[in-house]
Tab-separated table of C-alpha atoms (C1' of nucleotides) in Angstrom:
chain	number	residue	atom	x	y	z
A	257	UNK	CA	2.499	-5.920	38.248
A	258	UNK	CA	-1.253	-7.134	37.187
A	259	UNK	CA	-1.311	-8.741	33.999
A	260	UNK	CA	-3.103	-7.076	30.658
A	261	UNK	CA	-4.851	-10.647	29.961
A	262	UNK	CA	-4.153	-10.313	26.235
A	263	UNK	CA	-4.725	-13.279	23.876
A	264	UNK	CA	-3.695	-13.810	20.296
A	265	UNK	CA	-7.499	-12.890	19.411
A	266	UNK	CA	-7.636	-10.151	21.399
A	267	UNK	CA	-4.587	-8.541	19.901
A	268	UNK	CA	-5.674	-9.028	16.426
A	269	UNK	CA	-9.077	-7.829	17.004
A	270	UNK	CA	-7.604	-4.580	18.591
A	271	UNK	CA	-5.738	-4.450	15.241
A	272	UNK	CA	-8.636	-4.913	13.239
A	273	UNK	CA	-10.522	-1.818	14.474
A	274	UNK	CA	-7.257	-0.013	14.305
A	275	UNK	CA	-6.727	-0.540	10.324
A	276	UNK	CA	-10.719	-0.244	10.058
A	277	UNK	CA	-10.494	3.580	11.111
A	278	UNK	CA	-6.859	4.772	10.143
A	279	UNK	CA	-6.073	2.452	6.849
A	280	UNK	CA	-3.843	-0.620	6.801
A	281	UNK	CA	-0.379	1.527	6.732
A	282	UNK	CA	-1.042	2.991	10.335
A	283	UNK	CA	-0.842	-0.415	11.663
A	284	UNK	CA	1.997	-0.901	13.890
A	285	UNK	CA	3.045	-2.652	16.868
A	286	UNK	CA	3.713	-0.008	18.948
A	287	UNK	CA	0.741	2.221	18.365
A	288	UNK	CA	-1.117	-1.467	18.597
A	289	UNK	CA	0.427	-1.860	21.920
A	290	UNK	CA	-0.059	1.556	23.085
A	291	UNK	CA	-3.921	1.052	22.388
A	292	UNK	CA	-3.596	-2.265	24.815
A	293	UNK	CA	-2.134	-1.135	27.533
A	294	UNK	CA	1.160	-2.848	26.943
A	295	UNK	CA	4.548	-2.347	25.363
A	296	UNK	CA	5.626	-3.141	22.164
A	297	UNK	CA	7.717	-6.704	23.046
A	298	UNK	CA	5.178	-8.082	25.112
A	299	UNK	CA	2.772	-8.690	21.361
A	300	UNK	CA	5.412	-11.152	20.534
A	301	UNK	CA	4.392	-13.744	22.856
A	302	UNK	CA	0.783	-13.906	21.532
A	303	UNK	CA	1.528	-12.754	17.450
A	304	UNK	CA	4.543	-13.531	15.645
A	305	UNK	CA	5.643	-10.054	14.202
A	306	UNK	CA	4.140	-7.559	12.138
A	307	UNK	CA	4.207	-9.737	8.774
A	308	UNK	CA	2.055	-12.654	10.618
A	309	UNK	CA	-0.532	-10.154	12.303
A	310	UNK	CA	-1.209	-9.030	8.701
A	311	UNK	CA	-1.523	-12.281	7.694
A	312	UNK	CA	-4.171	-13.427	10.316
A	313	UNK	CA	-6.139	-10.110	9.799
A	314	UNK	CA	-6.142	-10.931	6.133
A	315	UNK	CA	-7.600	-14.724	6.407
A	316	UNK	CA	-9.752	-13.379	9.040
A	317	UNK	CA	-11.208	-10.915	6.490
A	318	UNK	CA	-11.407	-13.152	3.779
A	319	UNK	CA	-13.426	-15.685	5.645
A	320	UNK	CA	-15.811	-13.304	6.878
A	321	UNK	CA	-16.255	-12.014	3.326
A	322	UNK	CA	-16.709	-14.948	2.299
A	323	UNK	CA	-19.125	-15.827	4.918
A	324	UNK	CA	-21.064	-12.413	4.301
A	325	UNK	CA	-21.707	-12.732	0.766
A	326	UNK	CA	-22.978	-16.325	1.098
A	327	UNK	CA	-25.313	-15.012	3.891
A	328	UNK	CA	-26.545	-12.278	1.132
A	329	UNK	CA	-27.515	-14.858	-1.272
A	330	UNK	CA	-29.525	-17.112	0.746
A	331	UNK	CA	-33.144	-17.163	-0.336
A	332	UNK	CA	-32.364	-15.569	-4.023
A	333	UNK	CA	-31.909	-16.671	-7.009
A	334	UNK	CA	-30.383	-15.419	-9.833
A	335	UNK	CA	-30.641	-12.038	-10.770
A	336	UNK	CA	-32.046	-11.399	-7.031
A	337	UNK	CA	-29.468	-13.070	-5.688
A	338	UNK	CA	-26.348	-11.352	-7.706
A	339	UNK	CA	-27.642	-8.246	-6.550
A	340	UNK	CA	-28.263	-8.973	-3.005
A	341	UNK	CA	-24.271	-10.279	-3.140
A	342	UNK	CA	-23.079	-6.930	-4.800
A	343	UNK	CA	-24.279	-4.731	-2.248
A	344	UNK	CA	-23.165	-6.781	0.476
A	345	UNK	CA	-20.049	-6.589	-0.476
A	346	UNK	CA	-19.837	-2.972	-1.134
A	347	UNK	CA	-21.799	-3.137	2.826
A	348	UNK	CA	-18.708	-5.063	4.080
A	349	UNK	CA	-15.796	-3.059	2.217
A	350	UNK	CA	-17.340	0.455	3.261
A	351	UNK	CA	-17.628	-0.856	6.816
A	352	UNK	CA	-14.376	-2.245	7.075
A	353	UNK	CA	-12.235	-0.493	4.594
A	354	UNK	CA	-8.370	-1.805	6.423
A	355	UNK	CA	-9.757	-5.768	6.516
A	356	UNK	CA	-10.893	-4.905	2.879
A	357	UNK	CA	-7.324	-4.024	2.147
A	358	UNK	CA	-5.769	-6.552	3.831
A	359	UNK	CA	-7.910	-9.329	2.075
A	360	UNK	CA	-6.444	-8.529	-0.958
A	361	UNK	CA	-3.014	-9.588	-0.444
A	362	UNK	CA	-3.168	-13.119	-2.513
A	363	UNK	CA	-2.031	-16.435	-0.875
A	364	UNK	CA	1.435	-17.709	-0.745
A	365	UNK	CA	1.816	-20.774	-2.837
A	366	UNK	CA	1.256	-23.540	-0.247
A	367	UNK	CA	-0.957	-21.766	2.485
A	368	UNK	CA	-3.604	-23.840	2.679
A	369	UNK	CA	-5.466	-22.062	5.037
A	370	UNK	CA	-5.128	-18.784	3.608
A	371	UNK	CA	-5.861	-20.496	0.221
A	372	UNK	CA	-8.866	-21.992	1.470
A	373	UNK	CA	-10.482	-18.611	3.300
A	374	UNK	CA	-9.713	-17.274	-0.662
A	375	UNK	CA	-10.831	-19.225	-2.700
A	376	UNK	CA	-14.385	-19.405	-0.263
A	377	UNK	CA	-15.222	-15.896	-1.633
A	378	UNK	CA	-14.863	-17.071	-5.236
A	379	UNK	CA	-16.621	-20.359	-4.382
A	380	UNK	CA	-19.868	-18.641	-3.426
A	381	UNK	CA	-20.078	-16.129	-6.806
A	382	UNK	CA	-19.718	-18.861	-8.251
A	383	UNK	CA	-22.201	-21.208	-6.911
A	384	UNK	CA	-24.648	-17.922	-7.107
A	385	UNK	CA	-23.305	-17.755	-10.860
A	386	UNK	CA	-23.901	-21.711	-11.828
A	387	UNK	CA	-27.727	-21.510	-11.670
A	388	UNK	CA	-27.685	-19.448	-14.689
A	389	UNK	CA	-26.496	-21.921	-17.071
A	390	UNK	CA	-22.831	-20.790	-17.157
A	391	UNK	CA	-19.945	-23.821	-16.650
A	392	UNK	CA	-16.302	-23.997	-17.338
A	393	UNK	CA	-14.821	-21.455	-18.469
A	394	UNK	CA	-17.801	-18.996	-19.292
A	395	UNK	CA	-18.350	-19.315	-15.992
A	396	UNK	CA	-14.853	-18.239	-15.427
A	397	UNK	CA	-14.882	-15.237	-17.407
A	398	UNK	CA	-18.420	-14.152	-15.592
A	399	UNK	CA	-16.791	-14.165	-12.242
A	400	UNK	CA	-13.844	-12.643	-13.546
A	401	UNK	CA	-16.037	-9.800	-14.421
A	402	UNK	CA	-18.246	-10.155	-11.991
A	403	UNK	CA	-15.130	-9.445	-9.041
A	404	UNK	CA	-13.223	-6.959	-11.282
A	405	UNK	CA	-16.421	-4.560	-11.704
A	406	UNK	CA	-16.944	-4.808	-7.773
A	407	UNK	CA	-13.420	-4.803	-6.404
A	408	UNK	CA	-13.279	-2.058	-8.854
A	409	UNK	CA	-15.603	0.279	-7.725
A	410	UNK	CA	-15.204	-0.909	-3.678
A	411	UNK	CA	-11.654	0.525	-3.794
A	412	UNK	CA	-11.627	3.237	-6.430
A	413	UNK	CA	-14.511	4.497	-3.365
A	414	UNK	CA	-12.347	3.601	-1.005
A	415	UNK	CA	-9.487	5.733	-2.385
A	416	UNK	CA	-11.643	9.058	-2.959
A	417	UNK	CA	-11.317	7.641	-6.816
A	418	UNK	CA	-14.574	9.011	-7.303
A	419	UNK	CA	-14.408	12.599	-8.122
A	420	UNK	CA	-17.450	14.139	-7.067
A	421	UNK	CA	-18.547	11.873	-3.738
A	422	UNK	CA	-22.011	13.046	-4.934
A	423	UNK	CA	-24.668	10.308	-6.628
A	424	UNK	CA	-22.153	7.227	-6.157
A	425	UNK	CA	-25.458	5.452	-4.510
A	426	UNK	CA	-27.294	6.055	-7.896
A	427	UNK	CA	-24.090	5.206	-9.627
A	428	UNK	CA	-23.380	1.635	-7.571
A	429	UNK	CA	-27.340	0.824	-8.010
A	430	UNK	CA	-26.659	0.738	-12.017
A	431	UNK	CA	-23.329	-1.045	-11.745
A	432	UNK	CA	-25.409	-3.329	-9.640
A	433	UNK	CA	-28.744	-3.445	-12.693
A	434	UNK	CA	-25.602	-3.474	-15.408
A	435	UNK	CA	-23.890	-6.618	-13.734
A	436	UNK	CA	-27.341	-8.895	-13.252
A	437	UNK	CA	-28.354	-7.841	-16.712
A	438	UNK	CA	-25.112	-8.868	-18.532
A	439	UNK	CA	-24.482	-11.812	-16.186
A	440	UNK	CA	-28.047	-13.343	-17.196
A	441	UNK	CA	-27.376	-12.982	-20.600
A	442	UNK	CA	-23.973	-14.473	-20.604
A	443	UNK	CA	-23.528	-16.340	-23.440
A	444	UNK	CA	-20.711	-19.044	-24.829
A	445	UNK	CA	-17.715	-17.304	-25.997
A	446	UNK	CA	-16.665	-17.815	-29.824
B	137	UNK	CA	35.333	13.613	-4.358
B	138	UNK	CA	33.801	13.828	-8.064
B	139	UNK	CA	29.939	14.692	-8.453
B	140	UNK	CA	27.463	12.225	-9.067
B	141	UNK	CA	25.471	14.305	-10.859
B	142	UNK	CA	21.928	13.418	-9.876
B	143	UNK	CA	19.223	15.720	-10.882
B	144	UNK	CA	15.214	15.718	-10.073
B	145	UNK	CA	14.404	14.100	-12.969
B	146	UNK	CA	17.214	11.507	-12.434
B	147	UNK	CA	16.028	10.620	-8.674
B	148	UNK	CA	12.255	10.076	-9.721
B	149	UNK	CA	13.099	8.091	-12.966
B	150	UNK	CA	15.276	5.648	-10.941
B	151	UNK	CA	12.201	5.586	-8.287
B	152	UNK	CA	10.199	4.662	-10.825
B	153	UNK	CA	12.284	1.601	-11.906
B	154	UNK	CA	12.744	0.569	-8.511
B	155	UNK	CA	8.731	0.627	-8.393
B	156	UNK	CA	8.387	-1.376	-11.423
B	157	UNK	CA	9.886	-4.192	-10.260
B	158	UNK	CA	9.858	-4.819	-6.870
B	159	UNK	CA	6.643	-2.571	-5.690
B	160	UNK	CA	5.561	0.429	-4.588
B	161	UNK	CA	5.972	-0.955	-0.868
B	162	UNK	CA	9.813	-1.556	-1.011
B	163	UNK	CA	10.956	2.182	-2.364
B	164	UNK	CA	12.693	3.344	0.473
B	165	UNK	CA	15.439	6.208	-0.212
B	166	UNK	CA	18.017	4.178	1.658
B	167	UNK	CA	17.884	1.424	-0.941
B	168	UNK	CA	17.319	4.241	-4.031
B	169	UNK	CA	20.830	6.380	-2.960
B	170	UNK	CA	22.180	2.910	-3.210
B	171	UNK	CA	21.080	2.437	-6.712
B	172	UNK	CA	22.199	5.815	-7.839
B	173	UNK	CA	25.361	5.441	-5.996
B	174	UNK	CA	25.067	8.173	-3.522
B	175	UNK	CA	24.124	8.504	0.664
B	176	UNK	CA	20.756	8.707	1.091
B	177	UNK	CA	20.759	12.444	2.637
B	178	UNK	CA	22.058	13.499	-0.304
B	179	UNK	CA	19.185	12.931	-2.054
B	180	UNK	CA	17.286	15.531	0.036
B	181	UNK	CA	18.899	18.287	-2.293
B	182	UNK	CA	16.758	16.916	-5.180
B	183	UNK	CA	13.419	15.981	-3.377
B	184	UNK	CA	11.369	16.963	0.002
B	185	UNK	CA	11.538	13.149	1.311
B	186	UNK	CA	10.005	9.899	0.553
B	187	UNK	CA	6.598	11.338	0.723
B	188	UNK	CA	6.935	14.362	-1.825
B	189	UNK	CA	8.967	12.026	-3.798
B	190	UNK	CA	5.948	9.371	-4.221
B	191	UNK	CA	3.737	12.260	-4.635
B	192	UNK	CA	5.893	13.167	-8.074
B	193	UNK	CA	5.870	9.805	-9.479
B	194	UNK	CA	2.027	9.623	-8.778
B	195	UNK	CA	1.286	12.815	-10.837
B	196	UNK	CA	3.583	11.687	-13.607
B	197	UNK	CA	2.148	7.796	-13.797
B	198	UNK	CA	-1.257	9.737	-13.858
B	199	UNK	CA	-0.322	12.045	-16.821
B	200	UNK	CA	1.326	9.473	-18.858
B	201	UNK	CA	-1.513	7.138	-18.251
B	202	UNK	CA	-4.016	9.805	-19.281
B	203	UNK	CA	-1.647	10.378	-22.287
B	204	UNK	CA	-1.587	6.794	-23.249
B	205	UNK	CA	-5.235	6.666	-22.729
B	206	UNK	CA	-5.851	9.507	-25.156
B	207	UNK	CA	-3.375	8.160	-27.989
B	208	UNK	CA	-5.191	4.739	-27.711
B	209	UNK	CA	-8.773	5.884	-28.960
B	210	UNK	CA	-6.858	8.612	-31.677
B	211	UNK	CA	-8.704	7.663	-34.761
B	212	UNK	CA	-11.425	5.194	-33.949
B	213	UNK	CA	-14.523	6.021	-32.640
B	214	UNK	CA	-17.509	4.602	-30.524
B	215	UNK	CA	-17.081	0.598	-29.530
B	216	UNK	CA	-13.546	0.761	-31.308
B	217	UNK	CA	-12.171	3.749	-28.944
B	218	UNK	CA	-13.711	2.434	-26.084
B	219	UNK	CA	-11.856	-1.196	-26.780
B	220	UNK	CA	-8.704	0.177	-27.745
B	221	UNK	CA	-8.479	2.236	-24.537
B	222	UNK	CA	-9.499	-0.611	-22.242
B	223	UNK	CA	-6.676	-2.283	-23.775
B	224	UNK	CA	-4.403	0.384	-23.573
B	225	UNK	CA	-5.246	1.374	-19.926
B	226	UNK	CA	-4.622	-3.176	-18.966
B	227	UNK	CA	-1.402	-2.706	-20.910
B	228	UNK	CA	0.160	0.303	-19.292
B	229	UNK	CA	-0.485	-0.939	-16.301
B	230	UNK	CA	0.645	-4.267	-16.486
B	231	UNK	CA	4.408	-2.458	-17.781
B	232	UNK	CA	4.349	-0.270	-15.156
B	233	UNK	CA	2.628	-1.737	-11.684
B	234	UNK	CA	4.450	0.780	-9.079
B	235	UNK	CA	3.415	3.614	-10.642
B	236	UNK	CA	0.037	2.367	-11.618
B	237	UNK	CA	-0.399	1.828	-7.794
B	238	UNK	CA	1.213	4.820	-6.996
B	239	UNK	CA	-1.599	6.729	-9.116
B	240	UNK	CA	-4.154	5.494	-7.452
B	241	UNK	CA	-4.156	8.143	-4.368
B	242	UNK	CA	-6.705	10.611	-4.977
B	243	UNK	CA	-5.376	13.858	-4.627
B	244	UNK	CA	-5.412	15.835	-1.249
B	245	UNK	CA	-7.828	18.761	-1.795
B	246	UNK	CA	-6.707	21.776	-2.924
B	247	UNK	CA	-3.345	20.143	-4.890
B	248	UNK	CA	-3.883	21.667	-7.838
B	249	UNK	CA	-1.209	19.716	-10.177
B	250	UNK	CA	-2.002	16.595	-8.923
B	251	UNK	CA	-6.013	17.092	-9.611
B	252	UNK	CA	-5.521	18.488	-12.739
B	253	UNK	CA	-3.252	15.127	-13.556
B	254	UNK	CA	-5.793	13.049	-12.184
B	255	UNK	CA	-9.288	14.784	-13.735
B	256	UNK	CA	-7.281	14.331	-17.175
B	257	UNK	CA	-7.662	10.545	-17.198
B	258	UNK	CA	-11.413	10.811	-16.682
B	259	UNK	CA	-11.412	13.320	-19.377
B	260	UNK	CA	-10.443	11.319	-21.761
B	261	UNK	CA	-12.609	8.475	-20.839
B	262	UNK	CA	-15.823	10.886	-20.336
B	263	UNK	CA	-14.929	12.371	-24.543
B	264	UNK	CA	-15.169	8.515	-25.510
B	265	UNK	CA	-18.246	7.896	-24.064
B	266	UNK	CA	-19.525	11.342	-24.952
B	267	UNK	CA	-20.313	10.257	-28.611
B	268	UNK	CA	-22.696	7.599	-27.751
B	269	UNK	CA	-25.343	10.282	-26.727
B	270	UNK	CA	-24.628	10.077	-23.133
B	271	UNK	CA	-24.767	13.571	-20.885
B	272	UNK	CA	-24.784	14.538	-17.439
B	273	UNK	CA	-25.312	11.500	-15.059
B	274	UNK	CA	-25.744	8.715	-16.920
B	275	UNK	CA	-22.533	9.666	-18.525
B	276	UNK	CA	-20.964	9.622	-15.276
B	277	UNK	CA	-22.127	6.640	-14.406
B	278	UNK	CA	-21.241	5.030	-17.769
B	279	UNK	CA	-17.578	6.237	-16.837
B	280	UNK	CA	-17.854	4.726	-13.082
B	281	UNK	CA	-18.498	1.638	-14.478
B	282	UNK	CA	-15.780	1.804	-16.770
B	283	UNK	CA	-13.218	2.994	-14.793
B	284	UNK	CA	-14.729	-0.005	-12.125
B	285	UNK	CA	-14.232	-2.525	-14.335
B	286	UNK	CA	-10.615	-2.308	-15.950
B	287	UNK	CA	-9.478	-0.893	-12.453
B	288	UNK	CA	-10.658	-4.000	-10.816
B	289	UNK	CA	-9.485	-6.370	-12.977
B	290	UNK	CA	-6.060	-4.632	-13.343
B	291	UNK	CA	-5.317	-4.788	-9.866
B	292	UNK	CA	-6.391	-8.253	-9.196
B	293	UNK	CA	-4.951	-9.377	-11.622
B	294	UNK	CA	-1.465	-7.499	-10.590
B	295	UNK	CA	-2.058	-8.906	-7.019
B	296	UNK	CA	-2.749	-12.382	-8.280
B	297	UNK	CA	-6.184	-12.801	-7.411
B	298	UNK	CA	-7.353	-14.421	-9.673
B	299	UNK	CA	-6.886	-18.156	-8.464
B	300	UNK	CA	-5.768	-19.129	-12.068
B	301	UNK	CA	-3.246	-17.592	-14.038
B	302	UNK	CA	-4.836	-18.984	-17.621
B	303	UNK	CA	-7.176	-17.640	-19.448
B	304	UNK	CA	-6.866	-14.199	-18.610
B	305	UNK	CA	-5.991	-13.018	-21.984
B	306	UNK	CA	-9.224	-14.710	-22.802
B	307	UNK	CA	-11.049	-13.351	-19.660
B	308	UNK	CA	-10.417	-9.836	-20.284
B	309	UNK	CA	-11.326	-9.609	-23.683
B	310	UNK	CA	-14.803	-11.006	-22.929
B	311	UNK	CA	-14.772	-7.741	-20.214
B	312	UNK	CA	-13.974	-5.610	-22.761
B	313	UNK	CA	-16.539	-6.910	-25.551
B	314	UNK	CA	-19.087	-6.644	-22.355
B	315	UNK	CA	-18.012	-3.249	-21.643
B	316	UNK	CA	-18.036	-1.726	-24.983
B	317	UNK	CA	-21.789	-3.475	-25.367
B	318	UNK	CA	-22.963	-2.832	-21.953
B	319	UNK	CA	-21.833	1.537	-22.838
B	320	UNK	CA	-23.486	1.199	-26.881
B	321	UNK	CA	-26.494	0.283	-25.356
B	322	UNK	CA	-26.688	2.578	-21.798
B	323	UNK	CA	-29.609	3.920	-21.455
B	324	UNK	CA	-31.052	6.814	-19.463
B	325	UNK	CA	-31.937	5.788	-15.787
B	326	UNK	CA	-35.512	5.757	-14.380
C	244	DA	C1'	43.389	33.982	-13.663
C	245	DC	C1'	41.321	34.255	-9.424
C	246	DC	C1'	38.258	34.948	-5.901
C	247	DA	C1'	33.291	34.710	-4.242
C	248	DT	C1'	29.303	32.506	-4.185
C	249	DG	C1'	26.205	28.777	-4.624
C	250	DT	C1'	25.451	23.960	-4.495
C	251	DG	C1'	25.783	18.893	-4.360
C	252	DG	C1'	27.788	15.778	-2.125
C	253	DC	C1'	29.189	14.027	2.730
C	254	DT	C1'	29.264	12.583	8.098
C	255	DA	C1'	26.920	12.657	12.317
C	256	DT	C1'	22.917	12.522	14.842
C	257	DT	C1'	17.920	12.017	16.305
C	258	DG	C1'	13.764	9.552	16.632
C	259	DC	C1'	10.761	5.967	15.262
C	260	DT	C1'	10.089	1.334	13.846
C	261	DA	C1'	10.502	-4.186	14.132
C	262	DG	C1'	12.511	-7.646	16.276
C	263	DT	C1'	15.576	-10.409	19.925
C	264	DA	C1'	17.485	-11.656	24.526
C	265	DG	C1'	16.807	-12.389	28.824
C	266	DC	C1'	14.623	-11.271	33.495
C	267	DC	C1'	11.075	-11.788	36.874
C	268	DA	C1'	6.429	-11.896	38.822
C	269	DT	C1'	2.252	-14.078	38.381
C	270	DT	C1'	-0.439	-17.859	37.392
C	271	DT	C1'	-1.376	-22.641	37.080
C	272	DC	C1'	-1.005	-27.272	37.950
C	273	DG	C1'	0.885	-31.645	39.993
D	283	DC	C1'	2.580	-25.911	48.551
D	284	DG	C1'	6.222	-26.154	45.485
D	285	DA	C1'	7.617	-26.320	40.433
D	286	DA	C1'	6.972	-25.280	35.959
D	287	DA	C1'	4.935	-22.532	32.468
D	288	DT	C1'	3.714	-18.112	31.037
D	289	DG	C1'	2.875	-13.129	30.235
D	290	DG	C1'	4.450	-9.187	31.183
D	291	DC	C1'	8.835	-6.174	31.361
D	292	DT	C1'	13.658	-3.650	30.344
D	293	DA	C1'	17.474	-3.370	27.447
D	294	DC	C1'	19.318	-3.796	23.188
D	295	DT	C1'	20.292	-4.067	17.885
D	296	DA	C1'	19.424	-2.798	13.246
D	297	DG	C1'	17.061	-0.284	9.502
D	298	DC	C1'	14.512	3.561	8.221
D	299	DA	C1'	13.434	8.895	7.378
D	300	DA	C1'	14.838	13.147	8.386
D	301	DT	C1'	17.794	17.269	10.035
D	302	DA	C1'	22.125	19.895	10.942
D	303	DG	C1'	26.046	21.324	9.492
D	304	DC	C1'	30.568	20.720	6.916
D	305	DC	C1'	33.383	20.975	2.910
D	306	DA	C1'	34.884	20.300	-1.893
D	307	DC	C1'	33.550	21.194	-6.307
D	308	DA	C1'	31.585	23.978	-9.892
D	309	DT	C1'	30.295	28.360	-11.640
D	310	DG	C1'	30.369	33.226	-12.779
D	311	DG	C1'	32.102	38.027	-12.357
D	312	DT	C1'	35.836	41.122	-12.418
DNA sequence: ACCATGTGGCTATTGCTAGTAGCCATTTCG
DNA sequence: CGAAATGGCTACTAGCAATAGCCACATGGT
């Protein structure tokens, strides 16, 4: 009996793709197996269950997120720079709609590492955000806005939210002109 | 062996509980016959399975949302309607987070019920925006970027994704004063 | 009042899923 | 080259949705 040669990295890449064309519900372990050449039990000696595969998908996705959108803004500044970041990450969710989807699950209380890969998404709107003269919490609020209006129209996409599938370039280029616009006017709250 | 008199109506208003608290992830019909004291085959004579059942309470959060939307902006007009609604739509959805997730599945093509449930939402939104002089696309993109923004912050703020639980009262009424500006003054696109 | 019909429960069963126990062949390392 | 570790496997349990088919209750007509 040859051996598969799985490893824990293998196996969650293989899920990755899978929830990437087929949506974060398809993924199971034995349809997972099935597309590795191996049967169901045998993912339990490189994953522990379902639940943890999830969760390594999901810090995975984060991280690379993360790691996209700070990529975007390199070379930019302001306005340039929150634009360049938007569309990225409308670029990464389109192109990997399941790890979208599984990013959004929030941490546990305690996770550090799952904390960590979080919070690195926020950490880089925000350091794209600072230059424009916003701290505390105006700052705050603009990245607040600034995630809700993307995550926002990322998974309303996603979902077929959109009625007509027509113009959403056109529509996503003046969510994009709205954002930079209102972000460099941001002003101090009352 | 006395009736338990479960109707339709009954089954899906129990569902709907049982997605309120607890999510839409944990309805299963075992656990729902349990709470309305009956097997769960039983439950077949009043719905056509877990899917068709889901598919009800999605067309019914999407018609009462679209009727809450519509009773919000009754009476006020321009930045007032548009601010009322926004609050409305955060509220409704914060009281009800199973069936605001269940809405969020676009309808399969050709379900009639379900798309007229579904268009009625962005009917209401699009005769808001309608008085401030916008038509045709810029309209719809006026509505996109409504929709993205309140649907993005709703559902991170439901998943807990924003890192810090303060402030959000504060947070989303600086979206909403941006929205309400950013739609007075939208302009016609180049 | 009573019988006939329809219906709303039920038990029993199938098939799919996650997860566990424990076996054995292959690999790896002293 | 032998011993231990390891990566597959089969066999099993338990929970889930769903179907088949039974039977008691409710209802309505004569």
């Amino acid at each position: 009996m040859p051996r598969a040669g799985l490893t824990t990295e293998r196996v969650i890449a293989e899920a990755e793709r899978m929830i990437d064309d087929g949506g974060l519900r398809q993924l199971t372990l034995a349809a997972l197996a099935g597309r590795l050449g191996v049967r169901q039990p045998s993912l339990y000696k490189h994953i522990d269950g379902l639940g943890a595969l999830e969760h390594h998908v999901a810090i995975r996705a984060k991280a690379e997120l993360g790691d996209v959108l700070g990529r975007a803004a390199i070379g930019r500044s302001r306005g340039d720079a929150i634009a360049a970041m938007a569309r990225a990450y409308r670029d990464w969710a389109r192109k990997h709609p399941g790890r979208y989807q599984a990013a959004q699950r929030a941490p546990l209380p305690g996770d550090v590492e799952d904390e960590v890969a979080s919070h690195r998404v926020v950490s880089v709107v925000a350091a794209v955000i600072e230059p424009l003269g916003l701290h505390g919490d105006d700052a705050i609020d603009a990245i607040r806005t600034f995630r809700s209006a993307l995550h926002g129209f990322v998974s309303l996409e996603a979902e077929g939210g959109f009625e007509l599938p027509v113009d959403l370039e056109r529509s996503f280029e003046r969510l994009v002109e709205t954002l930079t616009t209102v972000l460099r006017r941001w002003s101090p709250f009352a």
